[in-house]
Coordinates of C-alpha atoms and ligand atoms in Angstrom, one line a residue:
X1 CA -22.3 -5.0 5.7
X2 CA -20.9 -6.9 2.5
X3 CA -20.9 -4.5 -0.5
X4 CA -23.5 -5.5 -3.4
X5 CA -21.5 -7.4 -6.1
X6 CA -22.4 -5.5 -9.6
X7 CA -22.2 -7.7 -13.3
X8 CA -24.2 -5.1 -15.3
X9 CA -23.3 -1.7 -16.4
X10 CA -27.3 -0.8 -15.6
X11 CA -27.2 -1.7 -12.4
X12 CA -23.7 0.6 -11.9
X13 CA -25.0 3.5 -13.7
X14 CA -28.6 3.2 -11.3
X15 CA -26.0 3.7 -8.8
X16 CA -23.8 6.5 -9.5
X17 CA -26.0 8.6 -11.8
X18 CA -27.7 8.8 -7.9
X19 CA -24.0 9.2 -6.5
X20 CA -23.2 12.0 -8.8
X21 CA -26.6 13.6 -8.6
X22 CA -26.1 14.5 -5.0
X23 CA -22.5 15.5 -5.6
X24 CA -20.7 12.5 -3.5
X25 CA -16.9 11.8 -4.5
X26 CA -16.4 8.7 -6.3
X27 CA -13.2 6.6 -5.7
X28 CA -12.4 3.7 -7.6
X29 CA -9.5 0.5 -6.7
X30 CA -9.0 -1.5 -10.2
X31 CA -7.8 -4.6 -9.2
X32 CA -7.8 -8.4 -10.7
X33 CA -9.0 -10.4 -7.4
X34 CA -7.2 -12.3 -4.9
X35 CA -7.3 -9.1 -3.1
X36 CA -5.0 -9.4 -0.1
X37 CA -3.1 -6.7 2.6
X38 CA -1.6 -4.6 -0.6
X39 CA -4.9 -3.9 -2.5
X40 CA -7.2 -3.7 0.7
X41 CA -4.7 -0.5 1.8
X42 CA -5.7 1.1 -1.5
X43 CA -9.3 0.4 -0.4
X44 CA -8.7 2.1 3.0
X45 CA -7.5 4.8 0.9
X46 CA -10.1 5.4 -1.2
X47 CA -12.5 4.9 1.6
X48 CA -11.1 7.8 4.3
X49 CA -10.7 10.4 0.9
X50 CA -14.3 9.6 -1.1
X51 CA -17.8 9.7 -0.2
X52 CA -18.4 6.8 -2.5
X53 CA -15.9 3.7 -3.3
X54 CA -16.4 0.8 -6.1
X55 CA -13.9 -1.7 -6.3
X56 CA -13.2 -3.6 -9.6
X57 CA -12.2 -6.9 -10.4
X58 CA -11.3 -8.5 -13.7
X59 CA -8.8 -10.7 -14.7
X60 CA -8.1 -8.6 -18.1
X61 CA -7.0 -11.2 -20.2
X62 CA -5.3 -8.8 -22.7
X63 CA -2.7 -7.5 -20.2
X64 CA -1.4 -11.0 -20.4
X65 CA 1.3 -11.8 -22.8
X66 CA 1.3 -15.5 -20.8
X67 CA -1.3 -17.6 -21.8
X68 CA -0.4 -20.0 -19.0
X69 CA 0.3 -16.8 -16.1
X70 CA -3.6 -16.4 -16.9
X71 CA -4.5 -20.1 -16.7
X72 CA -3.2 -19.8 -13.4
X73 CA -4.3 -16.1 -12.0
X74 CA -6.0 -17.1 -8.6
X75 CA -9.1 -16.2 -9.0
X76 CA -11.4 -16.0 -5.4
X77 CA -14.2 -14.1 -6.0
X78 CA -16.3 -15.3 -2.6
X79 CA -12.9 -14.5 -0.3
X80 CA -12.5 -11.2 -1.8
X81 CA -15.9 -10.6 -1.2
X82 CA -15.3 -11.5 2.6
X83 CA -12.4 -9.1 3.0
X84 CA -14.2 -6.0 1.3
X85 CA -17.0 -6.6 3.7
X86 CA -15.6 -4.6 7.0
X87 CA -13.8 -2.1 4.7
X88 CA -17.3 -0.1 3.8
X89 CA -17.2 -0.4 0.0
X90 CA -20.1 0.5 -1.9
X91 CA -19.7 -1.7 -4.7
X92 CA -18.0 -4.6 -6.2
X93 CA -17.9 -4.2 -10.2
X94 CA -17.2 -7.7 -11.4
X95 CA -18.0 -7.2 -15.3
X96 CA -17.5 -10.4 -17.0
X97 CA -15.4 -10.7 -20.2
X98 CA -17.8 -10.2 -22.4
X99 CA -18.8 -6.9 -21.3
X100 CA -15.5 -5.6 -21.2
X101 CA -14.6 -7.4 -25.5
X102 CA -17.7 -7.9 -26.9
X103 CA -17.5 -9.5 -30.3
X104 CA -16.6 -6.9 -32.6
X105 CA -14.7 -4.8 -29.8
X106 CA -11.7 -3.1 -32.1
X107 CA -10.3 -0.2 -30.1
X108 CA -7.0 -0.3 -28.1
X109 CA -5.3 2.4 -25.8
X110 CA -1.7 2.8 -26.7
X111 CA 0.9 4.8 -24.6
X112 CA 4.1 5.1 -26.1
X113 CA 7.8 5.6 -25.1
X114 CA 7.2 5.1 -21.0
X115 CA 6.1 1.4 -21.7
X116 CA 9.4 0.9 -24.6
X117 CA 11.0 -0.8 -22.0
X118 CA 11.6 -2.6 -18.3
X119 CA 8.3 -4.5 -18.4
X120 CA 7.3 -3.0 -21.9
X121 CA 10.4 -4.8 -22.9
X122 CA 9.5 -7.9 -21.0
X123 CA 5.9 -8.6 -21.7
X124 CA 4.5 -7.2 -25.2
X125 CA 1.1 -6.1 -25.1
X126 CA 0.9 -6.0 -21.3
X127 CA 0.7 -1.8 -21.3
X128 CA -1.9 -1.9 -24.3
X129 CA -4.2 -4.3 -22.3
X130 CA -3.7 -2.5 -19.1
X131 CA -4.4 0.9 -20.6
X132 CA -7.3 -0.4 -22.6
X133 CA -8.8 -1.8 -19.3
X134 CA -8.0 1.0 -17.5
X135 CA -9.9 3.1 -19.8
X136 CA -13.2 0.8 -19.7
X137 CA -13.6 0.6 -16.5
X138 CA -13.3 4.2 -15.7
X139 CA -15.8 5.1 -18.3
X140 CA -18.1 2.8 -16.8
X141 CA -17.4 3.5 -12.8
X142 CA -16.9 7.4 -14.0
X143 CA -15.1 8.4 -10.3
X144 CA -13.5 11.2 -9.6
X145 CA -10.2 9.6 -8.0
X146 CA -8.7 6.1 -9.2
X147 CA -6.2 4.8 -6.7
X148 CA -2.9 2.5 -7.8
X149 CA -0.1 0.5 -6.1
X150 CA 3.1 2.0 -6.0
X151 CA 3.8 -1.5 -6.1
X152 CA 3.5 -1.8 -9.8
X153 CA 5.6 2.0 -10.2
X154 CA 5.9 2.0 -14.5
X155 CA 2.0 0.8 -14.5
X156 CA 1.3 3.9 -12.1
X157 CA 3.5 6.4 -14.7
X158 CA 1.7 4.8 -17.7
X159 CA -1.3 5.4 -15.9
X160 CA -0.7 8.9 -15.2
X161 CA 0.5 9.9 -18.8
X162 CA -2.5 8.0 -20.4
X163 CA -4.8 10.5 -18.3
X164 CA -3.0 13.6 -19.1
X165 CA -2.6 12.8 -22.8
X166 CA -6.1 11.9 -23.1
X167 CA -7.2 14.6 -20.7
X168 CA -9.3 11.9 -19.0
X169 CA -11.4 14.0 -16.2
X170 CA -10.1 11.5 -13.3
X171 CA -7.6 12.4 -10.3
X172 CA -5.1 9.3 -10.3
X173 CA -3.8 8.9 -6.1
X174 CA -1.1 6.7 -5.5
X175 CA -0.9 4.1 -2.5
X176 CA 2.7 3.2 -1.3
X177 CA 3.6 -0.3 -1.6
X178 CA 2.4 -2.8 1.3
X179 CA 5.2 -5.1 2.2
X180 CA 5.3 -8.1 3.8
X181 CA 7.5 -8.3 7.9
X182 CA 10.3 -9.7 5.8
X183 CA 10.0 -6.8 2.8
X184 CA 8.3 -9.3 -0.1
X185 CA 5.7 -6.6 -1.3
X186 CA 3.0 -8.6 -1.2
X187 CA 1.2 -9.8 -4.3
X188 CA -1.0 -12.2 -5.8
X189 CA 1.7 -14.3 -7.4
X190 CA 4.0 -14.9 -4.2
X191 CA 1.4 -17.7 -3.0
X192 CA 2.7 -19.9 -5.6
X193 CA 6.1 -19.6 -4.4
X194 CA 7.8 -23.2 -2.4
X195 CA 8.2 -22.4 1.0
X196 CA 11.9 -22.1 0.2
X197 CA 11.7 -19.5 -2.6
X198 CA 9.5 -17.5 -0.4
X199 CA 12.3 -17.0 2.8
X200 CA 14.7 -16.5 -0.4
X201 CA 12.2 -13.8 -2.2
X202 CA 13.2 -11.1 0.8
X203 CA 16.4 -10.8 -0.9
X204 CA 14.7 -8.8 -4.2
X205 CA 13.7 -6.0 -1.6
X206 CA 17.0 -6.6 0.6
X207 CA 19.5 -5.9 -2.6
X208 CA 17.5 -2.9 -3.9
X209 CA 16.9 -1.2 -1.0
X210 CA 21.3 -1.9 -0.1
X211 CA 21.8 -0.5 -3.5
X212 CA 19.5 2.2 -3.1
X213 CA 21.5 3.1 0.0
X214 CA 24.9 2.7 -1.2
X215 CA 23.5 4.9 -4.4
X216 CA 22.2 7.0 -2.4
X217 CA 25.7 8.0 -0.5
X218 CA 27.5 8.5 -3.9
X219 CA 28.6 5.1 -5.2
X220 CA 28.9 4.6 -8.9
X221 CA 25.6 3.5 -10.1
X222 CA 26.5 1.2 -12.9
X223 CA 29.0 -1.2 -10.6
X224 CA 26.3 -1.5 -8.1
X225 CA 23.8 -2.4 -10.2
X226 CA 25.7 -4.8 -11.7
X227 CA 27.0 -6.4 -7.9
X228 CA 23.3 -6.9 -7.5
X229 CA 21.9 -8.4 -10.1
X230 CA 24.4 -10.7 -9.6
X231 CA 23.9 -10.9 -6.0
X232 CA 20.6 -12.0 -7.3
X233 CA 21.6 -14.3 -10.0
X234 CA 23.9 -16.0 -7.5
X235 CA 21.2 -16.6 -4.7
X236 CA 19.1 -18.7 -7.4
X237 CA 16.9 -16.0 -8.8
X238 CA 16.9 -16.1 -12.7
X239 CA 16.6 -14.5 -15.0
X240 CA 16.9 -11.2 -13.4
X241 CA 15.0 -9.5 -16.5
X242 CA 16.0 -6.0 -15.1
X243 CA 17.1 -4.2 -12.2
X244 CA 17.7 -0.6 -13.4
X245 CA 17.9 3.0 -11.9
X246 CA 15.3 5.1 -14.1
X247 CA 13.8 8.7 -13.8
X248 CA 10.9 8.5 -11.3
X249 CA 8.3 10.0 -13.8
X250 CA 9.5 9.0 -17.2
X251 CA 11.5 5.9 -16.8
X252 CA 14.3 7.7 -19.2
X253 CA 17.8 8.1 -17.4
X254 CA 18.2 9.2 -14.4
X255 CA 19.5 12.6 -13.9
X256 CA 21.6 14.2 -10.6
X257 CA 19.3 15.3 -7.9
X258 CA 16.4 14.0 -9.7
X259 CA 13.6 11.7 -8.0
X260 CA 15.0 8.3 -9.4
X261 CA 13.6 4.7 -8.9
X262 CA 15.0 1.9 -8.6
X263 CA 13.0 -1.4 -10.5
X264 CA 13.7 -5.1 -10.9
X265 CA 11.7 -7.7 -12.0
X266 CA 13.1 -11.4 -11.3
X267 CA 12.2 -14.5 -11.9
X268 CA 12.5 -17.1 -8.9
X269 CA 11.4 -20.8 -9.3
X270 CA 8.7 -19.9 -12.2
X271 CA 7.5 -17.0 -10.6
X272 CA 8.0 -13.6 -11.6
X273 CA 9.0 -11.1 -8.9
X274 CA 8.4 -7.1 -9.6
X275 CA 9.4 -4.3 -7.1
X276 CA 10.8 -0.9 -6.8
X277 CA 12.0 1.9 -4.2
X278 CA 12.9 5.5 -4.1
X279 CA 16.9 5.8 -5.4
X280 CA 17.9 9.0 -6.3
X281 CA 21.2 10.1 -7.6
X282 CA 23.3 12.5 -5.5
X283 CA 23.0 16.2 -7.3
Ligands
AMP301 P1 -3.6 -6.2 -9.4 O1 -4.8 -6.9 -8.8 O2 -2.3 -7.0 -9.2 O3 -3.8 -5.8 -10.8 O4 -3.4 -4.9 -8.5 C1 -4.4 -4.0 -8.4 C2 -3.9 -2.7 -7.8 O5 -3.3 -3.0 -6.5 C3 -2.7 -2.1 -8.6 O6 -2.9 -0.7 -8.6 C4 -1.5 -2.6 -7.9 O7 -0.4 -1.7 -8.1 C5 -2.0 -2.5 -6.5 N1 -1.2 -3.4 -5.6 C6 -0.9 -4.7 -5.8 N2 -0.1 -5.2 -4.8 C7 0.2 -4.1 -4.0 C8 1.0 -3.9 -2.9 N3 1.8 -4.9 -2.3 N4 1.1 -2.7 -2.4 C9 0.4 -1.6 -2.9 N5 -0.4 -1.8 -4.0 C10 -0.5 -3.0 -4.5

């Protein structure tokens, strides 16, 4: 049975003040549309862990420092519909822009430090938008769990600090990426690859997870990083706005022996690629 798609705030709150009254577990998936294998697997999630589970979609125009990345944002509301029909979702909260920014809207959610840099660097704004969206649209699903891609790993960590700053009375549950046969994690933006640059896009996973390996055995970080963002560079991605070893939790230097991640985001024919794997320094 399809899941009733929700506009109004009244209509969600008729819903879970119910859900809450008799005690069921709300899970929530954030997404913005063009749902495909990657966000239906945080669904699945949410759906064997919570009595309850409402997915979002909104393209949040704020978390967009592109004004022509949003023109383009697929946006395919009646096929996401169709996919979250066999999954058992209990409702679809599609709040329309101005719900979330009214006129007069005037408060942002800032996280500092974790977002300085990698895509902080790359995209100004993006982590205020996200974090301000974020923060909407749990105070109007009010769940108990939220679920994010692992997929989108300094996202997840902004995520998580926002919450415990903020003591925000939500349990955040990561999904591990959902990849692709060839390794491309899958995402919204890889359908407007050529068909060339998406057989060449399986090299982004390929050279982090050979560097992660080689790192991983006790090779000098630095010269491997380097070999592959020029492994990169030379197989026509470009630019390669980062492809950096970090802490796993704070994105600061990684230490010895310390859960480490390895991120990159590239660009390949107009389209930006993002990805990361576990790489953790020998102790
Ligand atoms: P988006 O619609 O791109 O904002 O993504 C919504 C959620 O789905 C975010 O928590 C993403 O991290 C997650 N997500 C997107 N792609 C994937 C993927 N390939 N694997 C796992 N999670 C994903």
């Amino acid at each position: 049975m399809s899941a009733p798609i929700i506009r109004q705030p009244g209509e969600l709150h008729a819903l879970t003040d119910a859900w809450l009254a008799a005690g069921q577990v709300i899970g929530v998936v954030p997404t913005m549309g063009a749902l495909h294998d990657g966000h239906l697997g945080l669904v699945r999630m949410a759906r064997e862990s919570c009595d309850r589970v409402i997915v979002t979609i909104f393209v949040n125009p704020r978390q967009f420092n592109n004004p022509e990345d949003l023109a383009r944002y697929p946006r395919t509301e009646q096929a996401d519909a169709a996919l979250l029909a066999p999954l058992g979702v209990d409702a679809v909260f599609v709040p329309d822009g101005a719900l979330i920014y009214p006129p007069g809207h005037a408060t942002s959610v800032s996280v500092t430090r974790i977002t300085d840099e990698l895509e902080g660097a790359h995209r100004p704004g993006h982590f205020d938008g996200m974090a301000t969206v974020v923060t909407l649209l749990l105070n109007l699903t009010r769940p108990h769990r939220a679920y994010f891609g692992e997929k989108d790993w300094q996202q997840l960590q902004v995520v998580r600090q926002m919450v415990r700053d903020l003591h925000m009375p939500v349990e955040i549950v990561a999904c591990p990426t959902t990849r692709a046969p060839d390794g491309l994690a899958l995402s919204s933006r890889n359908q407007r690859l050529t068909a060339a640059d998406r057989e060449r896009a399986a090299l982004l996973p390929r050279t982090l997870f050979d560097a992660a390996r080689r790192i991983e055995a006790g090779e000098d970080a630095a010269p491997v990083l380097a070999q592959a963002r020029a492994a990169l560079a030379g197989a026509g991605f470009g630019p390669v706005d980062y492809l950096e070893l970090r802490d796993a939790r704070t994105l600061a230097q990684p230490q010895p022996g310390q859960p480490a991640r390895l991120l990159a985001a590239a660009w390949l024919g107009g389209v930006r690629l993002i990805d990361n794997i576990a790489a953790t320094l020998p102790g």
